[in-house]
PDB file of C-alpha atoms in Angstrom:
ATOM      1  CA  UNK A   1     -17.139  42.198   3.640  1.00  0.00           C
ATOM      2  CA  UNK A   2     -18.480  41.141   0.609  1.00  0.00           C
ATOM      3  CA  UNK A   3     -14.867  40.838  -1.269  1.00  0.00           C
ATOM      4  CA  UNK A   4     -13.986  38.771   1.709  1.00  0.00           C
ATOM      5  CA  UNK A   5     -16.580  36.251   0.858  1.00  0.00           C
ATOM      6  CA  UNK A   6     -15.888  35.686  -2.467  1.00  0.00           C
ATOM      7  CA  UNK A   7     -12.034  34.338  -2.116  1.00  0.00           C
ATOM      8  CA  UNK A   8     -13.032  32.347   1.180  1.00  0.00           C
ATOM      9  CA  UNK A   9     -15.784  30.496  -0.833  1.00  0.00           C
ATOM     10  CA  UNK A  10     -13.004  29.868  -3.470  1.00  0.00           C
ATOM     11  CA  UNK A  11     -10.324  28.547  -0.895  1.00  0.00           C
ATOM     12  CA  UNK A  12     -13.466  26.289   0.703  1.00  0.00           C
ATOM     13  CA  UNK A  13     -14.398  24.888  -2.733  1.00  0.00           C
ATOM     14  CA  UNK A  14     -11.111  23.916  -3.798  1.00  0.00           C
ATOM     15  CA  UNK A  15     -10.375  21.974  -0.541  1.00  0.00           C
ATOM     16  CA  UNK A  16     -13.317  20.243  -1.265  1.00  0.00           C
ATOM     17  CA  UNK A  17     -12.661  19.657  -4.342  1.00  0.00           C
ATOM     18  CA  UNK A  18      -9.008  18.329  -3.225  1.00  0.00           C
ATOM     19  CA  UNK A  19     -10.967  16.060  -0.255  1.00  0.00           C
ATOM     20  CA  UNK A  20     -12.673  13.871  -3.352  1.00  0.00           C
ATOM     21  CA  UNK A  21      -9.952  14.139  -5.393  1.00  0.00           C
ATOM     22  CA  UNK A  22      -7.618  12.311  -2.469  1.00  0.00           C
ATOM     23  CA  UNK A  23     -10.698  10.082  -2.096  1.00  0.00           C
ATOM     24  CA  UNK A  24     -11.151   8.675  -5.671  1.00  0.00           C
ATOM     25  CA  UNK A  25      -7.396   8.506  -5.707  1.00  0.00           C
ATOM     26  CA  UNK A  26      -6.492   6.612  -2.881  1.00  0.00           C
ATOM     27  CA  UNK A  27      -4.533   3.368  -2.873  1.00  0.00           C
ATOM     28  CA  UNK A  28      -5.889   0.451  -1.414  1.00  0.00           C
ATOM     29  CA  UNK A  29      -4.389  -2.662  -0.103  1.00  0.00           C
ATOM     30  CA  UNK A  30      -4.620  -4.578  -3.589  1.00  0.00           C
ATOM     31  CA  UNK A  31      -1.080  -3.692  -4.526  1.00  0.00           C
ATOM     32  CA  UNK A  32       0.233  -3.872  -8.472  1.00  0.00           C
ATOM     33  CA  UNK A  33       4.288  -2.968  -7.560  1.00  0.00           C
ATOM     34  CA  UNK A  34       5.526  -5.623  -9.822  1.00  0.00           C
ATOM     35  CA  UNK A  35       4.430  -7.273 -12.666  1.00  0.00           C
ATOM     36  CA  UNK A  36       3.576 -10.855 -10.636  1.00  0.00           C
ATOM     37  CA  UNK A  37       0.970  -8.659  -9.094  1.00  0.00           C
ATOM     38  CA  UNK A  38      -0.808  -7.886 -11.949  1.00  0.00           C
ATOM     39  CA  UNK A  39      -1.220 -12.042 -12.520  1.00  0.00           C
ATOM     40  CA  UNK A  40      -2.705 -12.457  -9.464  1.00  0.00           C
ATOM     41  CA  UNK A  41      -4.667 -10.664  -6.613  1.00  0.00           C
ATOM     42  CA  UNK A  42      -1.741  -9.780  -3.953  1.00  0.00           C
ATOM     43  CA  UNK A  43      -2.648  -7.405  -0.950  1.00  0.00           C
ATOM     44  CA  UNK A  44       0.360  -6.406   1.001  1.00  0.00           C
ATOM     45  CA  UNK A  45       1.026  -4.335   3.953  1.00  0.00           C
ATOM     46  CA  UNK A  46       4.169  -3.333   5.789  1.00  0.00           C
ATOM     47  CA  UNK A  47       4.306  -2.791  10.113  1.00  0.00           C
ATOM     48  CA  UNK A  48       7.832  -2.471  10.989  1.00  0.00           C
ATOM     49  CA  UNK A  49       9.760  -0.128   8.257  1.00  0.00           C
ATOM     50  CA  UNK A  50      12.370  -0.352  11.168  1.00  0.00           C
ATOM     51  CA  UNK A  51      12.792  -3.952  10.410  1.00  0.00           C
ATOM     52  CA  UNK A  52      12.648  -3.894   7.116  1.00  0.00           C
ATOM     53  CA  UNK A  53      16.333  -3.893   6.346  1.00  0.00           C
ATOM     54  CA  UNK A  54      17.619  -6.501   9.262  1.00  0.00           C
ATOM     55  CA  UNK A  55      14.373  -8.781   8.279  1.00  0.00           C
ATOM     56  CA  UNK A  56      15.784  -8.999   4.484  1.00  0.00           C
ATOM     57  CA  UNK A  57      19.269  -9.255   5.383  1.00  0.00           C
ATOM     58  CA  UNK A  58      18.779 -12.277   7.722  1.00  0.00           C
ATOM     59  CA  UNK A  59      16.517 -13.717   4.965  1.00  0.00           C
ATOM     60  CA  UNK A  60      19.330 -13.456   2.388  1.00  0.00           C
ATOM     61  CA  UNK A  61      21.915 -14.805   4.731  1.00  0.00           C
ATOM     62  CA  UNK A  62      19.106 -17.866   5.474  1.00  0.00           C
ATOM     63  CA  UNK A  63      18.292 -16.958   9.053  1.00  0.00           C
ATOM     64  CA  UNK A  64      14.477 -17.974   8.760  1.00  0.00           C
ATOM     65  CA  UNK A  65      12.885 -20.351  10.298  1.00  0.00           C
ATOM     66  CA  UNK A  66       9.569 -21.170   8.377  1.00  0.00           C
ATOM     67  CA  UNK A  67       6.488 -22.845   9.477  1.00  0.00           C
ATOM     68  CA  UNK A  68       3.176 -23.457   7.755  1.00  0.00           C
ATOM     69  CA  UNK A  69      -0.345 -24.988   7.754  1.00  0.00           C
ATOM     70  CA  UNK A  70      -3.575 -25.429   5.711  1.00  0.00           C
ATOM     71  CA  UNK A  71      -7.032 -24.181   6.093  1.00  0.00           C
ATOM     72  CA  UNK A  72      -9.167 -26.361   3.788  1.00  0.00           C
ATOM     73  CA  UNK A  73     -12.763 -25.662   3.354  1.00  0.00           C
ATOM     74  CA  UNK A  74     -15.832 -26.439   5.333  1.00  0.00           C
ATOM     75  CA  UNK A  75     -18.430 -25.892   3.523  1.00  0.00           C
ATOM     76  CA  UNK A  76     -17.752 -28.062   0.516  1.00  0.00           C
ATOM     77  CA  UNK A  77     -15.755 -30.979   0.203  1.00  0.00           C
ATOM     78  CA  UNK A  78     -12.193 -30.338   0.329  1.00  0.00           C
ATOM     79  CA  UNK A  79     -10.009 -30.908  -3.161  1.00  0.00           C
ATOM     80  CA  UNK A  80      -7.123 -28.707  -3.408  1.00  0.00           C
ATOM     81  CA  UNK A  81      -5.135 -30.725  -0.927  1.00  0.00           C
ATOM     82  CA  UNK A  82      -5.594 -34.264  -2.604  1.00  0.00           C
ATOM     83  CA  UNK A  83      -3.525 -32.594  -5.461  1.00  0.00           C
ATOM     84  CA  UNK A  84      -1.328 -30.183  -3.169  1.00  0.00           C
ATOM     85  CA  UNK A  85       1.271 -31.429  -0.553  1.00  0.00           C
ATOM     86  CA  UNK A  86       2.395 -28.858   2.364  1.00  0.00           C
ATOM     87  CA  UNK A  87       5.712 -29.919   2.264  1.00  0.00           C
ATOM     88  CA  UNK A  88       6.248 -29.564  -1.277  1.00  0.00           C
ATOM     89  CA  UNK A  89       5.175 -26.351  -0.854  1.00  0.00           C
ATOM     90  CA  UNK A  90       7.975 -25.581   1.847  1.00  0.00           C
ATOM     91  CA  UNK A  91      10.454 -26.980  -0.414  1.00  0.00           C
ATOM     92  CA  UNK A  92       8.921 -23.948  -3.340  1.00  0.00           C
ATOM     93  CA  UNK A  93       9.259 -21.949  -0.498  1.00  0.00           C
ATOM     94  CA  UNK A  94      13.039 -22.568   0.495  1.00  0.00           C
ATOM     95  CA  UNK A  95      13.559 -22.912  -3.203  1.00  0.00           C
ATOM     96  CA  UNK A  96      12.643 -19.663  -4.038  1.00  0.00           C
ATOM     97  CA  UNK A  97      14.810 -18.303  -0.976  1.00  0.00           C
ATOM     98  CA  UNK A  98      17.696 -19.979  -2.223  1.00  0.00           C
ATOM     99  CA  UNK A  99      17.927 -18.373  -5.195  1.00  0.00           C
ATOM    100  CA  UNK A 100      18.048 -15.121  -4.230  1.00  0.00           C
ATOM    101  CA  UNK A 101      20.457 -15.774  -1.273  1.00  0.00           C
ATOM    102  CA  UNK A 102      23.397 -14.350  -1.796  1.00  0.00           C
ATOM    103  CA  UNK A 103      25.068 -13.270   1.825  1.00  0.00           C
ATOM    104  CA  UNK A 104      26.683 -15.402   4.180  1.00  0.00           C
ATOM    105  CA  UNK A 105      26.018 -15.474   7.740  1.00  0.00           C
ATOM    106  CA  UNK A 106      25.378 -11.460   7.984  1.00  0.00           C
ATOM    107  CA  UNK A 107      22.649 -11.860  10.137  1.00  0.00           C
ATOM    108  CA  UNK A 108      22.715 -13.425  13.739  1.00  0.00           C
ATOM    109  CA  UNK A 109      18.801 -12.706  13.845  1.00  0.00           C
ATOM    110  CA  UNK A 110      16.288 -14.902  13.029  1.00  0.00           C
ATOM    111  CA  UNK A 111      13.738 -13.835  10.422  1.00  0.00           C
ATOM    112  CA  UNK A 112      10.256 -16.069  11.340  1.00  0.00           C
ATOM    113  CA  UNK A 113       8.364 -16.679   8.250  1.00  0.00           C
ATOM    114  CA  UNK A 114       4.643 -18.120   8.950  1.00  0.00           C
ATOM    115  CA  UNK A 115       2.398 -18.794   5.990  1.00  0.00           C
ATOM    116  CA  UNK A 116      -0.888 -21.055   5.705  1.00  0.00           C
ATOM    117  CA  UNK A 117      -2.779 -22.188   2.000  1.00  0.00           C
ATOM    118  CA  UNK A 118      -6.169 -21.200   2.523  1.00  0.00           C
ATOM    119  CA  UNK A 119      -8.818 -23.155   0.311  1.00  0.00           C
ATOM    120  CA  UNK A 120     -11.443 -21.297  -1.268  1.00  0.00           C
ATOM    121  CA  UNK A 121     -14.637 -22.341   0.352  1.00  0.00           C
ATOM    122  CA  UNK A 122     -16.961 -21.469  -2.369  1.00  0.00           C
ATOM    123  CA  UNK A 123     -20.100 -22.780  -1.144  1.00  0.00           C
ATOM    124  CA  UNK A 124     -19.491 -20.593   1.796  1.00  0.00           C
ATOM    125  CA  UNK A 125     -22.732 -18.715   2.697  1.00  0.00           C
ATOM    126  CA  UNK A 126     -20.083 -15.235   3.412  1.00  0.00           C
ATOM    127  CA  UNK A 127     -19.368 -15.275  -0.611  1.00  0.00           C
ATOM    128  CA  UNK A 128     -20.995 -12.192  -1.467  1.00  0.00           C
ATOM    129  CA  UNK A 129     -19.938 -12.219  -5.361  1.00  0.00           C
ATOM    130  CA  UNK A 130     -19.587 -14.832  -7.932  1.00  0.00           C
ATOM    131  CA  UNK A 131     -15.660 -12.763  -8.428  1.00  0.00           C
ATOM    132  CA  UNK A 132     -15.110 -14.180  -4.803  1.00  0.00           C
ATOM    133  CA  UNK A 133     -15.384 -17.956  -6.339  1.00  0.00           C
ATOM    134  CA  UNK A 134     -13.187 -17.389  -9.174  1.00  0.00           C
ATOM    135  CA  UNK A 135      -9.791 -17.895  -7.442  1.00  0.00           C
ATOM    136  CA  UNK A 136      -8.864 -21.317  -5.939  1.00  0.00           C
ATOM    137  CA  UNK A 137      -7.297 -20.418  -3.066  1.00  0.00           C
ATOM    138  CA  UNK A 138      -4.579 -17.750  -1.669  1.00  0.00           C
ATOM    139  CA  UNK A 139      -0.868 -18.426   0.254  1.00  0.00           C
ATOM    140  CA  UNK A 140      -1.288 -16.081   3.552  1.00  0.00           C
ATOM    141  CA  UNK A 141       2.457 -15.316   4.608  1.00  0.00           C
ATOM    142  CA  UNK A 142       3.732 -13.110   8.066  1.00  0.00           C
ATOM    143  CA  UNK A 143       7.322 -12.340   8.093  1.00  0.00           C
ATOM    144  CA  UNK A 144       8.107 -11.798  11.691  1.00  0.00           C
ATOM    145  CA  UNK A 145      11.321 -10.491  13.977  1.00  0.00           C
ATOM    146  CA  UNK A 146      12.172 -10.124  17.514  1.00  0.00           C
ATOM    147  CA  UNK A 147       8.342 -11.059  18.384  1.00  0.00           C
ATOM    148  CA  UNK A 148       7.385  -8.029  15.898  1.00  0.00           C
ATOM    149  CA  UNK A 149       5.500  -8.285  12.611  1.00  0.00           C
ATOM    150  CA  UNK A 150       6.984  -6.874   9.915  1.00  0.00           C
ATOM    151  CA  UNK A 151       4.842  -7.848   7.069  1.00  0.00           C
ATOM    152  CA  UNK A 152       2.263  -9.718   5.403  1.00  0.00           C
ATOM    153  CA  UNK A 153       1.522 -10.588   2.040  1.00  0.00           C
ATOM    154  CA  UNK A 154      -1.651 -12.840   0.756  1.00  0.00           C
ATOM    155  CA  UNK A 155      -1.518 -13.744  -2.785  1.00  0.00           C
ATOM    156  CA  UNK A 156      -4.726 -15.561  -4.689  1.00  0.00           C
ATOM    157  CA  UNK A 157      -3.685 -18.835  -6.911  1.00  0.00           C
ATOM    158  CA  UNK A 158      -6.151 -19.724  -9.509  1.00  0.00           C
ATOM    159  CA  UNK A 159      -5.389 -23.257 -10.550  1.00  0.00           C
ATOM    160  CA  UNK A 160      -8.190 -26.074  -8.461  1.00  0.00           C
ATOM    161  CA  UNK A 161      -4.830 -28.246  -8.147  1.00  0.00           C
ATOM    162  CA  UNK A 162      -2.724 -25.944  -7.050  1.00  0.00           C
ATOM    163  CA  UNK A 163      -0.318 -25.668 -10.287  1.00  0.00           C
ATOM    164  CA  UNK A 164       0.550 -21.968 -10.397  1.00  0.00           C
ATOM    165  CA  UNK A 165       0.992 -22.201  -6.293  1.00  0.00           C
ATOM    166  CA  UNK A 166       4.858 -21.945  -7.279  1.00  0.00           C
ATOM    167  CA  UNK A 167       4.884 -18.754  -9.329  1.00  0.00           C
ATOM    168  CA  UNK A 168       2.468 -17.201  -6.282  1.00  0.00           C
ATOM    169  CA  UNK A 169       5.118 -18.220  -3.884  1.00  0.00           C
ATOM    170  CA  UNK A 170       7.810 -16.651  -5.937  1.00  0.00           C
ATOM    171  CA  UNK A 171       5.903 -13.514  -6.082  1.00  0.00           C
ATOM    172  CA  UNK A 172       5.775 -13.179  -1.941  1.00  0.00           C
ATOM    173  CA  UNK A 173       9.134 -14.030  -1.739  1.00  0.00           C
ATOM    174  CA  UNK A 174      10.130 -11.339  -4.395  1.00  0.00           C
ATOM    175  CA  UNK A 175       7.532  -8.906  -2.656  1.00  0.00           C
ATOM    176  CA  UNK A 176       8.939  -9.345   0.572  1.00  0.00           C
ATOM    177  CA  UNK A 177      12.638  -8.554  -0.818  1.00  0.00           C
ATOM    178  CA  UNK A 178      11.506  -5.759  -3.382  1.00  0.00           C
ATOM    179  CA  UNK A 179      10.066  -3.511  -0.173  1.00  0.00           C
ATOM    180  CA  UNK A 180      11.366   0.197   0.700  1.00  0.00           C
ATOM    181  CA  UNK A 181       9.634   2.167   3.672  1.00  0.00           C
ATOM    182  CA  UNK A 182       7.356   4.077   1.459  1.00  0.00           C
ATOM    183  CA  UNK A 183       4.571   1.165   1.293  1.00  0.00           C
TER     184      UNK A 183
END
C-alpha cells in the first residue's frame, strides 16, 4: 500500500503542476499574430471557422456591403470627430479592400462588414487605470455572413485626431484576411 502512495502522489503533483502551468500560459484575447499588432492594442476573436473561407473569398471578389457609425464620448466634450470624418474613414476602409482584391466575381455571397469608431471617454467614472486613458480611441469591426458572425476585431488608435486611424484600419483588414481556423 505504501508503494502505491508514493507514485499516485507523483502523478497528482505533476497534474497540478501542469494545471498552473496551462494557467500562466494561456492566451488571451489581446492577440500579437502580426507585426501591426504589436503597434497597437488589437483583440480578435473568430465564431464561424466554417465561414471563414467563403467570408474572405466574397471579400476579395468585393461582395461586402459595409456600414458604420460613431460612438463619441459622454462624459467629456467630444474632439476626435471635429478632426475625423466617417466617410473618409469608409473610403480607408474600401481603400484598403481594394488593394488586396484580387478575384473577380467568385463569390455570389455577401460578406456584411459593420464597424463603429468609439471615442475614448476618459473622464469616464468606469476608467479604472490611467493605461485605460492612454489610447484615443479604437475601430470596433463585425464581419458577418448569412445572418452569422464570423468575426470581430477591435483595434486601439492613439493619435487625439485620428491620424494613425488608417494604418489601424489596414491592420483589421489584413487581420481579417490573414485568419486560419486555429484562432
Amino acid at each position: 500500500m505504501k508503494y502505491l502512495l508514493y507514485p499516485l502522489a507523483l502523478i497528482g503533483l505533476i497534474f497540478f503542476a501542469e494545471g498552473i502551468y496551462s494557467q500562466i500560459n494561456k492566451k488571451g484575447a489581446k492577440s500579437a499574430r502580426l507585426p501591426c499588432h504589436n503597434k497597437a492594442v488589437v483583440f480578435e476573436r473568430l465564431y464561424a471557422p466554417e465561414l471563414l473561407a467563403s467570408s474572405k473569398e466574397a471579400l476579395l471578389s468585393g461582395h461586402y456591403v459595409l456600414s458604420s457609425s460613431v460612438k463619441k464620448a459622454t462624459f467629456m466634450k467630444s474632439k476626435l470627430f471635429e478632426y475625423v470624418n466617417l466617410k473618409e474613414v469608409d473610403t480607408m476602409v474600401t481603400e484598403a479592400i481594394a488593394t488586396k482584391q484580387h478575384l473577380k466575381n467568385v463569390s455570389d455571397e455577401k460578406l456584411y462588414i459593420t464597424y463603429y469608431i468609439y471615442e475614448n471617454d476618459k473622464k469616464d467614472p468606469g476608467k479604472k487605470t490611467p493605461k485605460s486613458k492612454l489610447y484615443a480611441g479604437y475601430l470596433h469591426f463585425t464581419f458577418e455572413m448569412n445572418g452569422k458572425k464570423i468575426y470581430i476585431n477591435q483595434s486601439d488608435f492613439m493619435d487625439l485626431q485620428g491620424k494613425d486611424i488608417s494604418k489601424s484600419v489596414q491592420c483589421v483588414i489584413e487581420s481579417f484576411l490573414t485568419l486560419d481556423e486555429s484562432l
